[in-house]
Amino acid sequence: MLVQSFDPFQNLALSALVASIPIVLFLLCLTVFKMKGIYAALTTLVVTVVIALSVFKLPIGIATGGVIEGFYQGILPIGFIVMMAVWLYKVTVATGQFSVIQDSITTISEDQRIQLLLIGFCFNAFLEGVAGFGVPIAICAVLLIQLGFEPLKAAMLCLVANGAAGAYGAIGLPVAVVDTLKLHGDITALEVTRSLITSLPILTIFLPFLLVFILDGFKGIRETLPAILATVIPFVILQVILSYFQGPELIDILPPLASMGVLAVVSKKFQPKNIFRLHTDEPKVEVKHHSAKEILYAWSPFGILTILVLIWSTKAFKGLFIEGGALSFLTLQFGIPGTMNDVSHQPITLTFNLLNQTGTALLIAGVITILLSKQVNFKRAGELLGEAFKELWLPILTICLILAIAKLTTYGGLTAAMGEGIAKTGAIFPFLSPILGWIGVFMTGSVVNNNALFAPIQASVAPQVGTSGALLVGANTAGGAIAKMISPQSIAIATAAVKQVGKESQLLKMALKYSVGLLVVWCIWTFILSMIIH
């Protein structure tokens, strides 16, 4: 907060009400007025500027600096990561490696319950980690259809399965964005990731059981229990280890890879007594088999990426760029003119260092993949980058606008006013905390955008109700991930992928009960944790 007071009316209820106008307006623009995300964000930004300047008396220089900072961080690191992640995925498709990856998964078992675990859960989570933005739901649903699943049911199963992965999509961006928000209490992405250890692994354990139950009831769970455990155990163990020691970047990459590997090994020794097929009269789907060398090469881009991200996230590597480090000269910091203020006694500062960005690790992985490929040269890779830019420039611009709104509401004291007002709900607020995230993602379709909008409010409320800010920001993230399975954006992607456009309401109805049920459980669990964690 870079203003002297968050209560310009000397009436907290009225100040909080006025401060909430941008958030309410944004949600109304998306729902009632049916505006596209980019126009909703632009309209909200204009209104936020007016309120911050005229009501909360934010100096125009700081307001301008906040908008610049929001746009800058929307491009670097967020936009850079998104662009490079989707580009790397496109490169692997063009090299033919991705089709081999698909084949290597589908040949593990003929039982459709195990195929659902492999593709709907593990591969879905993996694709969420390396690309996000609807890619996993579209690809996995189509794969399941090719294996004999009904189109709408395949889409629904992939949407439900994605509920565990949404919190760490696109190299952990939904949580990593926390480091750009300057939250109350200096909450970091690593702290939020650690707080999620108390909750997300529970969802990771539960969802494979739920998926098999949806497909084949309790009988299916009994018959595939070894396969379910082979999926859950390595996933959860690695998820907890990475959450505590490394951060959000690899949580949707290494655990699902490990689960697929363990499940593949277990499936060689164990196959259910009764091989389950939805339609027994359908001919067996022929899938091309590949040599171990071909499979290893196909997976190599993501193995390289994992190694690079691990290096990039180590303290030793990060230490190279801090003051006194060997590569500190590559880190440039510059204050935005006109943003010196009486509260922090320093200007708004932007930091530039391209080498230590996670997006650079993705770029290097892509370059190595091209060098190892005979099918794709750098000219073709450039064309693929152009395709990615055409697909993503609008979502990235929307993220920039939302981050600009977040900066203005934080610097102008709007977030503090809303936090103080919401804190009047008292100790019951942690119960409501996941609902805020659920609403945010249902409206925006993005856990990143949801955290940019609501994480500052969650962090501001936490000390007022006597609980952990990281816990509430984590609850906001988890609530958002649960909402991804029913957000209009996800539903639209899923129906388009399975060629069922026009049946969006039917798919929403199929997935809604699972999303709402999980949300209720999450609200209760967050409330319990809030009484333990302070």
XYZ file of C-alpha atoms in Angstrom:
534
model
C 0.000 0.000 0.000
C 1.509 3.312 -1.102
C -1.184 5.663 0.214
C -1.605 7.095 3.714
C -5.053 5.587 4.354
C -7.173 2.719 3.039
C -10.294 4.260 4.592
C -10.909 7.490 2.653
C -14.523 7.785 3.858
C -13.655 7.222 7.526
C -16.235 4.460 7.288
C -14.708 1.026 6.736
C -17.848 -0.557 5.318
C -18.275 2.194 2.691
C -14.554 2.254 1.823
C -14.510 -1.541 1.402
C -17.650 -1.369 -0.756
C -16.119 1.215 -3.092
C -12.815 -0.705 -3.161
C -14.646 -3.842 -4.303
C -16.137 -2.125 -7.373
C -13.312 -3.209 -9.741
C -13.588 -6.880 -8.740
C -17.381 -6.888 -8.954
C -17.273 -5.031 -12.264
C -14.813 -7.525 -13.742
C -17.030 -10.467 -12.795
C -20.128 -8.694 -14.133
C -18.381 -7.910 -17.413
C -17.587 -11.603 -17.879
C -20.986 -12.939 -16.850
C -23.858 -10.485 -17.179
C -22.401 -8.419 -20.031
C -20.778 -11.448 -21.744
C -17.643 -9.473 -22.596
C -14.464 -11.157 -23.769
C -11.759 -11.373 -21.131
C -9.566 -8.744 -22.780
C -12.379 -6.170 -22.893
C -13.518 -6.980 -19.362
C -9.970 -6.496 -18.083
C -9.474 -3.247 -20.010
C -12.776 -1.811 -18.758
C -11.936 -2.810 -15.202
C -8.464 -1.270 -15.433
C -9.915 2.091 -16.482
C -12.424 2.058 -13.600
C -9.714 0.975 -11.144
C -7.496 3.890 -12.210
C -10.368 6.341 -11.661
C -11.196 4.966 -8.196
C -7.556 4.732 -7.103
C -6.816 8.317 -8.202
C -10.011 10.090 -7.205
C -11.178 8.205 -4.104
C -8.062 6.638 -2.557
C -5.810 9.542 -3.602
C -3.100 7.402 -5.169
C -0.606 9.809 -6.829
C -0.800 9.662 -10.614
C 2.913 8.872 -10.898
C 2.575 5.794 -8.676
C -0.597 4.727 -10.507
C 1.239 4.940 -13.822
C 4.179 3.044 -12.353
C 1.865 0.318 -11.033
C 0.329 -0.183 -14.478
C 3.793 -0.326 -16.059
C 4.948 -2.833 -13.436
C 1.870 -5.016 -13.999
C 2.443 -5.086 -17.759
C 6.152 -5.738 -17.324
C 5.585 -8.720 -15.012
C 2.831 -10.029 -17.257
C 5.419 -10.240 -20.039
C 8.421 -11.233 -17.926
C 8.323 -13.763 -16.343
C 4.724 -14.907 -16.997
C 4.271 -14.311 -20.717
C 7.772 -15.603 -21.443
C 7.079 -18.880 -19.606
C 3.691 -19.386 -21.280
C 5.097 -18.705 -24.763
C 8.101 -20.971 -24.349
C 6.042 -23.794 -22.787
C 3.558 -23.910 -25.669
C 6.381 -23.518 -28.214
C 8.268 -26.504 -26.748
C 5.070 -28.568 -26.921
C 4.561 -27.567 -30.583
C 8.170 -28.479 -31.389
C 7.717 -31.987 -29.940
C 4.565 -32.422 -32.030
C 6.401 -31.314 -35.177
C 9.355 -33.639 -34.531
C 6.999 -36.596 -34.154
C 8.144 -37.197 -30.598
C 4.754 -36.384 -29.122
C 2.974 -39.087 -31.136
C 5.516 -41.634 -29.872
C 4.847 -40.429 -26.315
C 1.136 -41.014 -26.870
C 1.739 -44.484 -28.277
C 4.084 -45.413 -25.419
C 1.317 -44.642 -22.929
C -1.580 -46.337 -24.706
C 0.272 -49.675 -25.139
C 0.713 -50.242 -21.388
C -2.692 -51.834 -20.767
C -5.880 -52.811 -22.592
C -7.956 -52.218 -19.445
C -9.733 -48.876 -19.863
C -9.619 -48.130 -16.145
C -5.819 -48.260 -16.233
C -5.807 -46.285 -19.482
C -7.862 -43.650 -17.682
C -5.286 -43.490 -14.866
C -2.421 -43.209 -17.353
C -3.953 -40.719 -19.751
C -6.775 -38.992 -17.890
C -4.825 -38.489 -14.666
C -1.034 -38.820 -15.132
C -0.580 -37.605 -18.709
C -3.202 -34.917 -18.112
C -1.227 -33.597 -15.127
C 2.039 -33.785 -17.069
C 0.647 -31.757 -19.984
C -0.801 -29.255 -17.521
C 2.696 -28.847 -16.113
C 4.505 -28.378 -19.416
C 1.912 -26.348 -21.318
C -1.410 -25.710 -19.540
C -3.951 -23.370 -21.179
C -6.391 -26.128 -22.200
C -3.787 -28.342 -23.912
C -4.094 -31.325 -21.502
C -7.883 -31.524 -21.556
C -8.049 -31.373 -25.346
C -5.309 -33.926 -26.015
C -6.208 -36.427 -23.300
C -9.919 -36.420 -24.120
C -9.158 -37.155 -27.791
C -6.762 -39.952 -26.786
C -9.418 -41.557 -24.602
C -11.961 -41.385 -27.437
C -9.485 -43.156 -29.726
C -9.317 -45.898 -27.098
C -13.085 -46.384 -27.074
C -14.401 -43.864 -24.520
C -17.597 -41.946 -25.237
C -16.814 -38.322 -26.254
C -18.643 -36.410 -23.517
C -17.646 -38.885 -20.826
C -14.014 -38.678 -21.914
C -14.175 -34.888 -21.709
C -15.820 -34.983 -18.273
C -13.258 -37.440 -16.887
C -10.371 -35.273 -18.107
C -11.950 -32.156 -16.605
C -12.371 -33.863 -13.227
C -8.839 -35.287 -13.331
C -7.432 -31.843 -14.080
C -8.697 -30.623 -10.698
C -5.499 -31.843 -9.050
C -3.115 -30.382 -11.622
C -4.542 -26.899 -12.184
C -2.718 -25.398 -9.208
C 0.688 -25.953 -10.815
C -0.014 -25.597 -14.537
C 2.437 -24.176 -17.072
C 5.619 -24.643 -15.004
C 3.888 -23.724 -11.742
C 2.666 -20.281 -12.880
C -0.525 -20.100 -10.756
C 1.615 -20.189 -7.608
C 4.756 -18.588 -9.059
C 2.726 -15.443 -9.819
C 2.620 -14.839 -6.054
C 6.228 -13.619 -6.203
C 5.167 -10.762 -8.494
C 2.335 -9.526 -6.252
C 4.224 -8.198 -3.190
C 1.629 -9.678 -0.867
C 0.947 -8.531 2.673
C 3.384 -10.289 5.007
C 5.877 -10.799 2.152
C 4.348 -14.187 1.326
C 6.409 -16.069 -1.267
C 5.496 -18.707 -3.848
C 7.559 -21.268 -1.923
C 5.594 -20.560 1.271
C 2.301 -21.027 -0.583
C 3.605 -24.246 -2.149
C 4.576 -25.553 1.273
C 1.192 -24.620 2.709
C -0.480 -26.675 -0.014
C 1.276 -29.799 1.289
C -1.497 -29.987 3.885
C -4.229 -30.142 1.261
C -3.386 -30.841 -2.394
C -1.866 -34.300 -1.793
C -5.250 -35.309 -0.361
C -6.855 -34.356 -3.668
C -4.101 -36.191 -5.557
C -4.854 -39.354 -3.573
C -8.620 -39.028 -3.917
C -8.994 -38.276 -7.633
C -7.646 -41.564 -9.077
C -10.085 -43.456 -6.853
C -12.884 -41.132 -7.971
C -12.051 -41.534 -11.676
C -12.114 -45.325 -11.496
C -15.315 -45.181 -9.415
C -17.021 -43.004 -12.042
C -16.026 -45.494 -14.717
C -16.685 -48.815 -12.949
C -17.866 -48.271 -9.366
C -16.423 -49.932 -6.267
C -15.851 -53.117 -8.253
C -13.445 -51.205 -10.465
C -11.555 -49.854 -7.459
C -11.174 -53.363 -5.999
C -9.945 -54.854 -9.272
C -7.461 -52.064 -10.054
C -6.273 -51.213 -6.537
C -2.601 -52.075 -7.260
C -2.699 -49.806 -10.316
C -4.328 -46.984 -8.348
C -1.710 -47.254 -5.607
C 1.074 -47.357 -8.214
C -0.343 -44.078 -9.537
C -0.905 -42.347 -6.214
C 2.140 -43.266 -4.115
C 4.987 -41.960 -6.329
C 2.917 -38.911 -7.307
C 2.227 -37.858 -3.725
C 5.731 -38.594 -2.423
C 7.378 -36.483 -5.122
C 4.687 -33.816 -4.846
C 5.426 -33.357 -1.147
C 9.225 -33.390 -1.615
C 9.142 -30.844 -4.447
C 6.609 -28.686 -2.626
C 8.841 -28.376 0.410
C 12.318 -28.196 -1.099
C 12.030 -26.936 -4.677
C 8.908 -24.861 -5.309
C 6.002 -24.991 -7.771
C 7.784 -25.356 -11.130
C 8.138 -29.156 -11.386
C 5.189 -30.386 -9.313
C 3.129 -31.155 -12.429
C 6.108 -32.599 -14.319
C 8.174 -35.004 -12.201
C 5.358 -36.615 -10.133
C 3.166 -37.575 -13.124
C 6.229 -38.834 -15.011
C 7.137 -41.003 -12.015
C 3.554 -42.263 -11.731
C 3.444 -43.227 -15.399
C 6.773 -45.044 -15.052
C 5.774 -46.946 -11.933
C 2.347 -47.798 -13.351
C 3.981 -49.076 -16.552
C 6.294 -51.354 -14.532
C 3.462 -52.585 -12.282
C 1.260 -53.250 -15.328
C 3.866 -55.685 -16.696
C 3.409 -57.826 -13.589
C -0.223 -57.038 -12.825
C -3.291 -56.838 -15.014
C -6.825 -56.935 -13.563
C -8.444 -60.368 -13.583
C -11.299 -58.923 -15.629
C -10.134 -56.619 -18.428
C -12.649 -53.780 -18.412
C -13.951 -52.422 -21.721
C -16.851 -49.992 -22.030
C -17.914 -51.621 -25.300
C -16.768 -55.230 -25.578
C -17.997 -55.564 -29.168
C -15.686 -52.853 -30.471
C -12.549 -53.955 -32.342
C -9.260 -53.638 -30.490
C -7.515 -50.337 -31.159
C -4.193 -50.932 -32.875
C -1.432 -48.800 -31.457
C 2.040 -48.649 -32.952
C 4.762 -50.110 -30.746
C 8.153 -48.443 -30.485
C 11.595 -49.486 -29.363
C 12.984 -48.387 -26.022
C 15.403 -46.104 -27.879
C 12.555 -44.392 -29.756
C 10.552 -43.944 -26.543
C 13.565 -42.533 -24.687
C 14.201 -40.072 -27.516
C 10.530 -39.065 -27.597
C 10.532 -38.208 -23.892
C 13.958 -36.514 -24.014
C 12.725 -32.886 -24.393
C 10.880 -33.123 -21.106
C 13.740 -34.929 -19.403
C 16.040 -32.116 -20.496
C 13.499 -29.551 -19.326
C 13.250 -31.207 -15.908
C 17.024 -31.134 -15.434
C 17.220 -27.477 -16.511
C 14.361 -26.360 -14.257
C 15.954 -28.194 -11.337
C 19.219 -26.324 -11.992
C 17.428 -22.993 -12.429
C 15.612 -23.406 -9.106
C 18.668 -24.248 -6.976
C 19.978 -21.724 -4.466
C 23.447 -22.029 -6.005
C 22.192 -20.989 -9.442
C 20.011 -18.181 -8.087
C 22.957 -17.005 -5.990
C 24.932 -16.297 -9.157
C 22.678 -13.338 -9.918
C 22.302 -11.675 -6.531
C 24.567 -8.875 -5.334
C 28.112 -10.222 -5.049
C 27.358 -13.253 -7.263
C 29.515 -14.163 -10.251
C 26.784 -13.129 -12.731
C 25.284 -10.263 -10.741
C 26.214 -7.884 -13.571
C 23.432 -9.501 -15.641
C 20.788 -8.355 -13.144
C 19.607 -4.863 -13.975
C 17.356 -2.896 -11.642
C 15.785 0.419 -12.534
C 13.267 2.561 -10.721
C 10.261 3.881 -12.600
C 10.477 7.707 -12.707
C 7.859 9.538 -10.673
C 7.160 6.640 -8.310
C 9.187 7.736 -5.281
C 6.701 7.806 -2.378
C 6.389 8.763 1.268
C 5.298 5.296 2.418
C 8.107 3.000 1.228
C 10.582 5.864 0.657
C 11.735 4.247 -2.572
C 10.479 4.064 -6.162
C 8.720 1.127 -7.800
C 11.610 -0.958 -9.114
C 11.708 -3.347 -12.071
C 14.289 -6.126 -12.306
C 15.571 -7.507 -15.606
C 17.621 -10.676 -15.962
C 16.790 -12.917 -18.884
C 19.213 -15.732 -18.080
C 17.745 -16.723 -14.703
C 14.154 -16.883 -15.990
C 12.339 -20.242 -16.044
C 11.312 -19.316 -19.582
C 14.980 -19.439 -20.565
C 15.199 -23.029 -19.315
C 12.236 -23.830 -21.585
C 13.925 -22.033 -24.491
C 17.151 -23.996 -24.041
C 15.211 -27.273 -23.857
C 13.527 -26.346 -27.141
C 16.832 -25.455 -28.817
C 18.401 -28.774 -27.742
C 15.317 -30.623 -29.028
C 15.696 -28.938 -32.422
C 19.422 -29.731 -32.588
C 18.672 -33.417 -31.913
C 15.850 -33.547 -34.471
C 16.049 -34.415 -38.168
C 12.461 -33.301 -38.824
C 12.500 -29.720 -37.516
C 15.049 -27.009 -38.289
C 15.294 -23.553 -36.775
C 13.273 -22.014 -39.613
C 10.366 -24.349 -38.878
C 10.822 -23.751 -35.157
C 10.527 -20.006 -35.815
C 7.254 -20.620 -37.657
C 5.999 -22.628 -34.677
C 6.954 -19.765 -32.372
C 4.911 -17.463 -34.601
C 1.941 -19.840 -34.299
C 2.290 -19.837 -30.526
C 2.413 -16.037 -30.484
C -0.780 -15.779 -32.565
C -2.565 -18.125 -30.167
C -1.257 -16.595 -26.950
C -0.765 -12.851 -27.381
C -4.351 -12.111 -26.368
C -4.325 -14.289 -23.186
C -0.935 -12.808 -22.232
C -2.208 -9.258 -22.775
C -5.219 -10.109 -20.596
C -2.855 -11.340 -17.860
C -0.903 -8.066 -18.156
C -4.085 -6.037 -17.680
C -5.159 -8.112 -14.677
C -1.728 -7.742 -13.046
C -1.959 -3.983 -13.633
C -5.331 -4.008 -11.842
C -3.788 -6.033 -9.002
C -0.925 -3.541 -8.639
C -3.318 -0.574 -8.536
C -5.607 -2.180 -5.969
C -2.591 -3.037 -3.810
C -0.748 0.282 -4.068
C -3.947 2.317 -3.822
C -5.096 0.622 -0.606
C -8.160 -0.949 -2.228
C -6.979 -4.442 -1.308
C -6.358 -3.387 2.290
C -9.845 -1.851 2.484
C -11.464 -5.014 1.103
C -9.362 -7.149 3.427
C -10.336 -5.130 6.471
C -13.979 -5.279 5.442
C -13.971 -9.023 4.768
C -12.131 -9.613 8.047
C -15.338 -8.554 9.787
C -16.646 -12.022 8.953
C -14.211 -13.144 11.660
C -13.004 -16.682 12.148
C -15.508 -18.023 9.586
C -13.613 -16.438 6.659
C -11.204 -19.398 6.138
C -14.284 -21.503 5.407
C -15.185 -19.038 2.634
C -11.624 -18.640 1.357
C -11.673 -21.453 -1.259
C -15.008 -20.170 -2.569
C -13.341 -16.878 -3.526
C -10.805 -18.806 -5.621
C -13.520 -21.048 -7.059
C -15.526 -18.020 -8.209
C -12.383 -16.369 -9.600
C -11.510 -19.288 -11.868
C -15.106 -20.007 -12.836
C -15.280 -16.431 -14.115
C -11.787 -15.986 -15.588
C -10.922 -19.558 -16.563
C -7.396 -19.085 -15.217
C -5.838 -19.896 -11.836
C -3.097 -17.371 -12.650
C -5.608 -14.558 -13.148
C -7.555 -15.709 -10.115
C -4.506 -15.450 -7.854
C -3.545 -12.083 -9.324
C -6.981 -10.763 -8.379
C -7.739 -12.493 -5.076
C -4.429 -13.551 -3.498
C -3.785 -9.963 -2.257
C -7.182 -9.975 -0.543
C -6.573 -13.393 1.033
C -3.143 -12.300 2.298
C -4.574 -9.066 3.693
C -7.397 -10.812 5.557
C -5.267 -13.585 7.104
C -3.677 -11.616 9.973
C -7.036 -10.022 10.765
C -8.621 -13.427 11.396
C -5.556 -14.912 13.083
C -4.402 -17.441 10.512
C -1.648 -17.989 7.949
C -1.610 -15.839 4.814
C 0.111 -18.606 2.867
C -2.669 -21.003 3.913
C -5.415 -18.722 2.578
C -3.552 -17.975 -0.661
C -3.109 -21.734 -1.025
C -6.825 -22.231 -0.414
C -7.523 -19.606 -3.074
C -5.310 -21.561 -5.475
C -6.850 -24.941 -4.647
C -10.390 -23.576 -4.893
C -9.479 -22.192 -8.282
C -8.031 -25.496 -9.465
C -11.265 -27.257 -8.479
C -13.241 -24.680 -10.489
C -11.217 -25.334 -13.657
C -13.247 -28.464 -14.289
C -16.411 -26.384 -14.780
C -15.180 -22.988 -15.964
C -16.819 -21.962 -19.268
C -13.380 -21.743 -20.898
C -12.512 -25.340 -19.960
C -15.950 -26.584 -20.996
C -15.647 -24.861 -24.384
C -12.182 -26.340 -25.016
C -13.342 -29.809 -24.021
C -16.479 -29.858 -26.189
C -14.557 -28.504 -29.180
C -11.822 -31.129 -28.756
C -14.289 -34.046 -28.691
C -16.441 -32.568 -31.487
C -19.493 -32.041 -29.263
C -19.946 -28.280 -29.673
C -23.461 -27.336 -28.587
C -23.459 -29.787 -25.680
C -21.640 -27.478 -23.271
C -24.524 -27.401 -20.795
C -24.687 -31.211 -20.750
C -20.957 -31.465 -20.037
C -21.200 -28.785 -17.355
C -23.987 -30.723 -15.651
C -21.863 -33.889 -15.712
C -18.861 -32.216 -14.053
C -20.633 -29.760 -11.736
C -21.463 -32.161 -8.904
C -17.825 -33.220 -8.578
C -16.565 -29.637 -8.531
C -19.119 -28.488 -5.949
C -18.588 -31.584 -3.804
C -14.824 -31.081 -3.721
C -15.308 -27.368 -2.979
C -17.437 -28.114 0.094
C -14.799 -30.536 1.387
C -12.098 -27.940 0.735
C -13.977 -25.253 2.649
C -14.330 -27.514 5.691
C -10.686 -28.650 5.512
C -9.361 -25.074 5.161
C -11.433 -24.014 8.167
C -9.955 -26.865 10.233
C -6.403 -26.010 9.125
C -6.936 -22.318 9.945
C -7.473 -23.236 13.577
C -4.190 -25.159 13.629
C -1.879 -23.090 11.410
C -1.165 -19.487 12.361
